[in-house]
Tab-separated table of C-alpha atoms and ligand atoms in Angstrom:
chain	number	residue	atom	x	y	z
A	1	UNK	CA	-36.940	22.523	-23.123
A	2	UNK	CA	-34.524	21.912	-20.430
A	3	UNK	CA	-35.389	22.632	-16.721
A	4	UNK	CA	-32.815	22.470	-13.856
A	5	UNK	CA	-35.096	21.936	-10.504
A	6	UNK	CA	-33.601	23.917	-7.666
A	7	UNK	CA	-33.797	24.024	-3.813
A	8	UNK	CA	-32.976	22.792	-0.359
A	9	UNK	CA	-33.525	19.126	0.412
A	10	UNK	CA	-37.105	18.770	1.050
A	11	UNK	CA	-38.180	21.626	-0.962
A	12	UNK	CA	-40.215	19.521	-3.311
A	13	UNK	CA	-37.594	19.408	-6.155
A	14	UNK	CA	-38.784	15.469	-6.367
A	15	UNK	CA	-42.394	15.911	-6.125
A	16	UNK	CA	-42.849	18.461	-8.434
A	17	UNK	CA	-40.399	17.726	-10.586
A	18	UNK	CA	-42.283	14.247	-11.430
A	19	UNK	CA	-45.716	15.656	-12.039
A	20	UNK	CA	-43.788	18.140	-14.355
A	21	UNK	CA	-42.613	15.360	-16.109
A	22	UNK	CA	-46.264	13.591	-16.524
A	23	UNK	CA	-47.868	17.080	-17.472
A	24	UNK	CA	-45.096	17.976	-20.242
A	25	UNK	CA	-43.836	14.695	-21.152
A	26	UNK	CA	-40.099	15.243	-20.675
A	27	UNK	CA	-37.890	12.761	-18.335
A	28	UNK	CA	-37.421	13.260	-14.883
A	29	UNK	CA	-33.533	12.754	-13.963
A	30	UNK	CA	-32.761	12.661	-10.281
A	31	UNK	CA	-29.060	11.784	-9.360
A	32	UNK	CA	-30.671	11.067	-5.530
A	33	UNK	CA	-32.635	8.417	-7.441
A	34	UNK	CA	-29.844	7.132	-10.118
A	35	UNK	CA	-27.432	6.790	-6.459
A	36	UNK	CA	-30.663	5.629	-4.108
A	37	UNK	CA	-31.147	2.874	-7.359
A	38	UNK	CA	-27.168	1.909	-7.371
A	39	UNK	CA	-27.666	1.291	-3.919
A	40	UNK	CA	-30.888	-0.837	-4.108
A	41	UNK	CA	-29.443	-3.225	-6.404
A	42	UNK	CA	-25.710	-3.139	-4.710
A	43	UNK	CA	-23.588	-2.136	-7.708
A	44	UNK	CA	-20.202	-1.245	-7.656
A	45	UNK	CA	-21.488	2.565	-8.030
A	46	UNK	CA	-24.114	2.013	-4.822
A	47	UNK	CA	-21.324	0.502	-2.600
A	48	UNK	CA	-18.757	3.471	-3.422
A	49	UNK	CA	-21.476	6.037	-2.838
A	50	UNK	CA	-23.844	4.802	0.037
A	51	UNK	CA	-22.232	5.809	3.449
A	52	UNK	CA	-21.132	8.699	2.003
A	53	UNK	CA	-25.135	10.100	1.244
A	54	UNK	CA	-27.022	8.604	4.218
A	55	UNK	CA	-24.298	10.224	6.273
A	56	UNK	CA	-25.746	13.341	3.830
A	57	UNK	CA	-22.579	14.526	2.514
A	58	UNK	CA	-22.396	15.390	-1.318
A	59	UNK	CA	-21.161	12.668	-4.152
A	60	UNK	CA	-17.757	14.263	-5.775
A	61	UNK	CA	-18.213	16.297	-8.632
A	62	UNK	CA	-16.124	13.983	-11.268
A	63	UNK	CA	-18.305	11.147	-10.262
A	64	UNK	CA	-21.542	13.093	-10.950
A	65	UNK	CA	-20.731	15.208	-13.784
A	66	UNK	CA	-19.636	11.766	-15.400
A	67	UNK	CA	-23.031	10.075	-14.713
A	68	UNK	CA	-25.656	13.125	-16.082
A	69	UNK	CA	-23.569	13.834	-18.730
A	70	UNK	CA	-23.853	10.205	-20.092
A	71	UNK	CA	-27.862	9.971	-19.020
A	72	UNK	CA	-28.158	13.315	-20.756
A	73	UNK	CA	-26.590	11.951	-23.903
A	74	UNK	CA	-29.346	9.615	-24.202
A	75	UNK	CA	-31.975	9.336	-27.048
A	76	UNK	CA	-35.038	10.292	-24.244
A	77	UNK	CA	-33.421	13.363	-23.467
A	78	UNK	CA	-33.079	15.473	-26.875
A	79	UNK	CA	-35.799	16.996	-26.736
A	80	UNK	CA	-35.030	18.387	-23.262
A	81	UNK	CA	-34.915	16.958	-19.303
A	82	UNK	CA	-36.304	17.599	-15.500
A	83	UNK	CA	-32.990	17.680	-13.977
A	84	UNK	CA	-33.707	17.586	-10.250
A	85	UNK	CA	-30.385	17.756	-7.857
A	86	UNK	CA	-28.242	18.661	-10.326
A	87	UNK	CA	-26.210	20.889	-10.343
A	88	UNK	CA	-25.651	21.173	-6.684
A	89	UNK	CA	-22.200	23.001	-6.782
A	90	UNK	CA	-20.613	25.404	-9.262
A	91	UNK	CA	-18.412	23.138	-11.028
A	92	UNK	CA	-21.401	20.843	-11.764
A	93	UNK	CA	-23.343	23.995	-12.870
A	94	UNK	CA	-20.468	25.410	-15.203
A	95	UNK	CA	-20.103	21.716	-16.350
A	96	UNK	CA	-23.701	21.378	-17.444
A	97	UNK	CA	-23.339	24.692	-18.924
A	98	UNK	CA	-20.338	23.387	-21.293
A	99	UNK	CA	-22.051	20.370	-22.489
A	100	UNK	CA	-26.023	21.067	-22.331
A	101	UNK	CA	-27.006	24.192	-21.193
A	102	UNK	CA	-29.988	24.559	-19.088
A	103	UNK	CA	-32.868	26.767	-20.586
A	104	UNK	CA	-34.318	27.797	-16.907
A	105	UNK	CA	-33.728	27.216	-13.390
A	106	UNK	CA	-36.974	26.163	-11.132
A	107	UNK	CA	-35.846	27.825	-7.961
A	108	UNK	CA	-38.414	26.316	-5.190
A	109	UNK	CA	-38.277	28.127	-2.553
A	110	UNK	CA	-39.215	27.339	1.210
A	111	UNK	CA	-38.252	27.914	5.053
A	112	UNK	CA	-36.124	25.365	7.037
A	113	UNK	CA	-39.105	25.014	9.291
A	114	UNK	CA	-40.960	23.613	6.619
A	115	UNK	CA	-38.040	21.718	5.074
A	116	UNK	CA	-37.466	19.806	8.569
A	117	UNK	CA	-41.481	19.582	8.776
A	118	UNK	CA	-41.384	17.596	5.134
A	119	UNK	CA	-38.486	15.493	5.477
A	120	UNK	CA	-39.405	14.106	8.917
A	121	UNK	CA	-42.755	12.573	7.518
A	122	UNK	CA	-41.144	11.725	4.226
A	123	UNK	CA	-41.891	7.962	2.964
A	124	UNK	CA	-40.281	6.283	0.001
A	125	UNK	CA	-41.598	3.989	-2.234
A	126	UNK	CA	-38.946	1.106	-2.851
A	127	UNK	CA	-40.282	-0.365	-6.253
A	128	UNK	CA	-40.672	3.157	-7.932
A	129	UNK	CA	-38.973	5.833	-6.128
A	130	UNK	CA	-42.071	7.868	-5.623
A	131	UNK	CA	-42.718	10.174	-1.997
A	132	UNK	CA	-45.362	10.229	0.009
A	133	UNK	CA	-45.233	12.165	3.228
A	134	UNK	CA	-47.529	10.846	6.842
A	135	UNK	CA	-49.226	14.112	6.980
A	136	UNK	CA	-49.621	16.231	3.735
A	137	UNK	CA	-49.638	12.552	1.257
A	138	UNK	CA	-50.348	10.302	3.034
A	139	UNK	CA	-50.613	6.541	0.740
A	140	UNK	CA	-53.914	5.059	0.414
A	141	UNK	CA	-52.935	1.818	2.574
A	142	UNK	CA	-50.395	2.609	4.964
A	143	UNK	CA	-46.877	2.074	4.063
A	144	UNK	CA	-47.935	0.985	0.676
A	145	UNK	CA	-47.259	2.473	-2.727
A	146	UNK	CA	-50.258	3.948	-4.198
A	147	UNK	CA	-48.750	3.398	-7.596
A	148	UNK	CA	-46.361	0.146	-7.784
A	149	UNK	CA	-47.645	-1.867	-4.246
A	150	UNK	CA	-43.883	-1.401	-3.315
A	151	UNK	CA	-43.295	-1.184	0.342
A	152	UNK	CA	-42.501	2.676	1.931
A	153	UNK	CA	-39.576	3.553	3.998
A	154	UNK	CA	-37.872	6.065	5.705
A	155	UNK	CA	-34.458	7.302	3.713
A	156	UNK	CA	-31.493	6.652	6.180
A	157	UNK	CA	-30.538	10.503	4.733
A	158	UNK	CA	-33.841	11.937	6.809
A	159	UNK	CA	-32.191	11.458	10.127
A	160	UNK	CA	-31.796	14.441	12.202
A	161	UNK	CA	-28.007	14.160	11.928
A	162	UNK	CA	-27.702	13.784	8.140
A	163	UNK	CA	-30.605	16.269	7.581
A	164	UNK	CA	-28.323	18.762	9.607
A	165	UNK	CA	-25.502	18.214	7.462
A	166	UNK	CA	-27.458	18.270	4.343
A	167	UNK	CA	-28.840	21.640	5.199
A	168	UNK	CA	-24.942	22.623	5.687
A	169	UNK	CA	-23.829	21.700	2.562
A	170	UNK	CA	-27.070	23.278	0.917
A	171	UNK	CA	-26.311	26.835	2.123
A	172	UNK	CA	-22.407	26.416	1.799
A	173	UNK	CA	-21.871	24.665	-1.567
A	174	UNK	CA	-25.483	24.647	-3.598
A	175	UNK	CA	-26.988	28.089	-2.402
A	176	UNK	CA	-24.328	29.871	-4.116
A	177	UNK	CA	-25.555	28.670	-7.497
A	178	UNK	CA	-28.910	30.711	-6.803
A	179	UNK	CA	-26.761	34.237	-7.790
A	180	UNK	CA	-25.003	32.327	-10.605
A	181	UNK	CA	-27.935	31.770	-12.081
A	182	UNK	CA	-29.381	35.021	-11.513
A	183	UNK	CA	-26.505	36.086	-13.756
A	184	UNK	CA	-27.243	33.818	-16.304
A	185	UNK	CA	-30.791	35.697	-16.804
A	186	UNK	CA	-32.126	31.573	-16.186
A	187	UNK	CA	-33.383	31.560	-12.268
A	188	UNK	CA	-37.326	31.491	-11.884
A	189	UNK	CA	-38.073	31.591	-8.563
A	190	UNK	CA	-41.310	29.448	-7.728
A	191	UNK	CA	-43.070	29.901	-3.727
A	192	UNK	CA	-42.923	26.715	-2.444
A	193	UNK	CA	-44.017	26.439	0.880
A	194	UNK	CA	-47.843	26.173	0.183
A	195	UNK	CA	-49.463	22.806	-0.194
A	196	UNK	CA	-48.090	20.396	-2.990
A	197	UNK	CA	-51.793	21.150	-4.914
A	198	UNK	CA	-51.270	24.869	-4.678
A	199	UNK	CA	-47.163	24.898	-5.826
A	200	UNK	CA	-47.980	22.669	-8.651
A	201	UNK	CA	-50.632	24.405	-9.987
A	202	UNK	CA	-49.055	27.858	-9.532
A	203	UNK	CA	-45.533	25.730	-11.399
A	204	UNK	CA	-47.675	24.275	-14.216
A	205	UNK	CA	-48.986	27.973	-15.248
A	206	UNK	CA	-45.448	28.923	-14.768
A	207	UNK	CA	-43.834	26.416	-17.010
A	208	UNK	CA	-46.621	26.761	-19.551
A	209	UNK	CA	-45.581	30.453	-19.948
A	210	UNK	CA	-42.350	29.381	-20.625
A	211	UNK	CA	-42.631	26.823	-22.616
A	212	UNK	CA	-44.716	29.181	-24.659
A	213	UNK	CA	-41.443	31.685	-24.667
A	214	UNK	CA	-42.920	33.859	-22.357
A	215	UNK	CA	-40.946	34.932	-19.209
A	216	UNK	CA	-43.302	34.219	-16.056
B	1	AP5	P1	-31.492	14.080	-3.453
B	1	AP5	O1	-32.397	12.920	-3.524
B	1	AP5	O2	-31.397	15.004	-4.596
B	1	AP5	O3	-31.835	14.821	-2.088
B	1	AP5	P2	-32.135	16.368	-1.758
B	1	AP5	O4	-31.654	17.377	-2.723
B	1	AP5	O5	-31.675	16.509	-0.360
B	1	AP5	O6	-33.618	16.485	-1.950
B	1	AP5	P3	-34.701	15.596	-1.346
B	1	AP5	O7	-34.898	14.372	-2.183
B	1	AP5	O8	-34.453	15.383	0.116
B	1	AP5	O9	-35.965	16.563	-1.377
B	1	AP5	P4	-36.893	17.086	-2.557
B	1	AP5	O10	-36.667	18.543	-2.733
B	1	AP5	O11	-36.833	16.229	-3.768
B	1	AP5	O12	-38.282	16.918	-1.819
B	1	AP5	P5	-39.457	15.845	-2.044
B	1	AP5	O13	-40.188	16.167	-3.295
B	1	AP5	O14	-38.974	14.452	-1.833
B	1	AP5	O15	-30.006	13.596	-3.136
B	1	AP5	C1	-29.727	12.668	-2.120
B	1	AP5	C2	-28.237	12.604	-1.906
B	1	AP5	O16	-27.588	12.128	-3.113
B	1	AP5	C3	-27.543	13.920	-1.598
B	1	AP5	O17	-27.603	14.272	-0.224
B	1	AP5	C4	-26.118	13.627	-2.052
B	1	AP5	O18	-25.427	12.825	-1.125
B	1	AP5	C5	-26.333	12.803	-3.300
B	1	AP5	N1	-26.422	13.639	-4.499
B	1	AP5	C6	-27.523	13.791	-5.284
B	1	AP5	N2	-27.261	14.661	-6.269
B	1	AP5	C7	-25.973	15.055	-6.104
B	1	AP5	C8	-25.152	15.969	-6.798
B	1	AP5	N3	-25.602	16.651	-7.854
B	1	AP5	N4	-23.886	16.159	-6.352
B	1	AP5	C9	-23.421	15.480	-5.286
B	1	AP5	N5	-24.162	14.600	-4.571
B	1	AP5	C10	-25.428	14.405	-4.975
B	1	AP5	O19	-40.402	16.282	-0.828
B	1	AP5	C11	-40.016	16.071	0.523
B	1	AP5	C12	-41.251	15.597	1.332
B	1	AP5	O20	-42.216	16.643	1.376
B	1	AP5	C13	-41.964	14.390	0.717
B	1	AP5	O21	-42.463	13.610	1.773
B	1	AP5	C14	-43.122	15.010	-0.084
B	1	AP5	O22	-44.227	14.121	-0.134
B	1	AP5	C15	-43.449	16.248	0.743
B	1	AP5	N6	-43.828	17.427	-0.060
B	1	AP5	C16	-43.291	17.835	-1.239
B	1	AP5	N7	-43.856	18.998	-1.622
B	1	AP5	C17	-44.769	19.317	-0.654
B	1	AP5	C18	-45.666	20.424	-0.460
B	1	AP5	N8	-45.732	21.445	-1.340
B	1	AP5	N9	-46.443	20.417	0.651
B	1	AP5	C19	-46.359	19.423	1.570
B	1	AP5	N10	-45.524	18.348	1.445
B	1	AP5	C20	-44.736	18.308	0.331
């Protein structure tokens, strides 16, 4: 099955979006990670996108259509994805519904308070890509991966400035897709501003139920 994770930077797109992946064994494609890896290793891709996202502004559609349309092509995904910030405008969603259609839309939802709460105590992992946050997951050893030993760090995106401008272009370019969606008869809308224990298990029931081709 294919599930399109939805919601405002911070929401928990990432988080839940890779225990999603362990639970139903489906791949978990993130264009933040596919960029944040192109940057890592300093391709051509990485240096054409990187001051563009940590200023927080949005990757051209072209550009990104190109890139999940060739990941989705891939043998992993036949059987169905995790796409997590993707589609993030309408021509991205109408473009993923001309060449892979999404079964349902994972609309997380949660209050900017709570968004600017999460991505100010966010922590990266730089071997795997995994987030931990200060407060609510905190790593065992601090600044330490619990899962590859990679050292944590802040994303130059979770400034105050870029955060402000992510926000921005969340409500002006990817909100929109929310009533799109809603059209399509494919939004599920998922609470999720309790604690990351509480949204997953409330998502995994969810996602059960549909997976089992009932509507939640
Ligand atoms: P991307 O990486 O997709 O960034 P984003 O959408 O802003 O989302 P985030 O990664 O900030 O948040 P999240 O919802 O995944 O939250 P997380 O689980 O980490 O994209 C980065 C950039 O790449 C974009 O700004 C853009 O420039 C570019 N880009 C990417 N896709 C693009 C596209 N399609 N088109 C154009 N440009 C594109 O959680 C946040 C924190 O909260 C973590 O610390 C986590 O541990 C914690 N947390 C999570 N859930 C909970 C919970 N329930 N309770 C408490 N803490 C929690």
């Amino acid at each position: 099955m294919k599930f399109v994770f939805f919601g405002a930077p911070g929401a928990g797109k990432g988080t839940m979006a890779a225990k999603a992946a362990v639970a139903f064994g489906l791949p978990h494609i993130s264009t933040g990670e596919i960029f944040r890896g192109a940057m890592r290793e300093g391709t051509p891709l990485g240096l054409q996108v990187k001051a563009l996202i940590e200023s927080g502004g949005l990757v051209s559609d072209a550009l990104t259509i190109g890139l999940v349309r060739e990941r989705l092509a891939k043998p992993d995904a036949a059987k169905g994805w995790l796409l997590d910030g993707f589609p993030r405008t309408i021509p991205q969603a109408e473009a993923l519904v001309s060449f892979c259609p999404e079964d349902y839309v994972i609309d997380l939802t949660v209050s900017d308070a709570k968004v600017l709460e999460r991505l100010s105590g966010r922590r990266m992992c730089r071997g795997c890509g995994r987030s931990f946050h200060t407060v609510f997951m905190p790593s065992a050893k601090p600044d330490i991966c619990d899962d590859c030993g990679g050292e944590l760090y802040i994303r130059n995106d979770d400034s105050v400035e870029s955060v402000r401008t992510r926000l921005e272009n969340y409500r002006t370019q990817t909100a929109p897709l929310e009533n799109y969606y809603r059209s399509r008869g494919t939004l599920v809308s998922v609470d999720g501003e309790a604690s990351a224990d509480t949204v997953w298990s409330v998502l995994e029931t969810v996602m059960e139920r549909l997976l089992a081709g009932k509507k939640a």
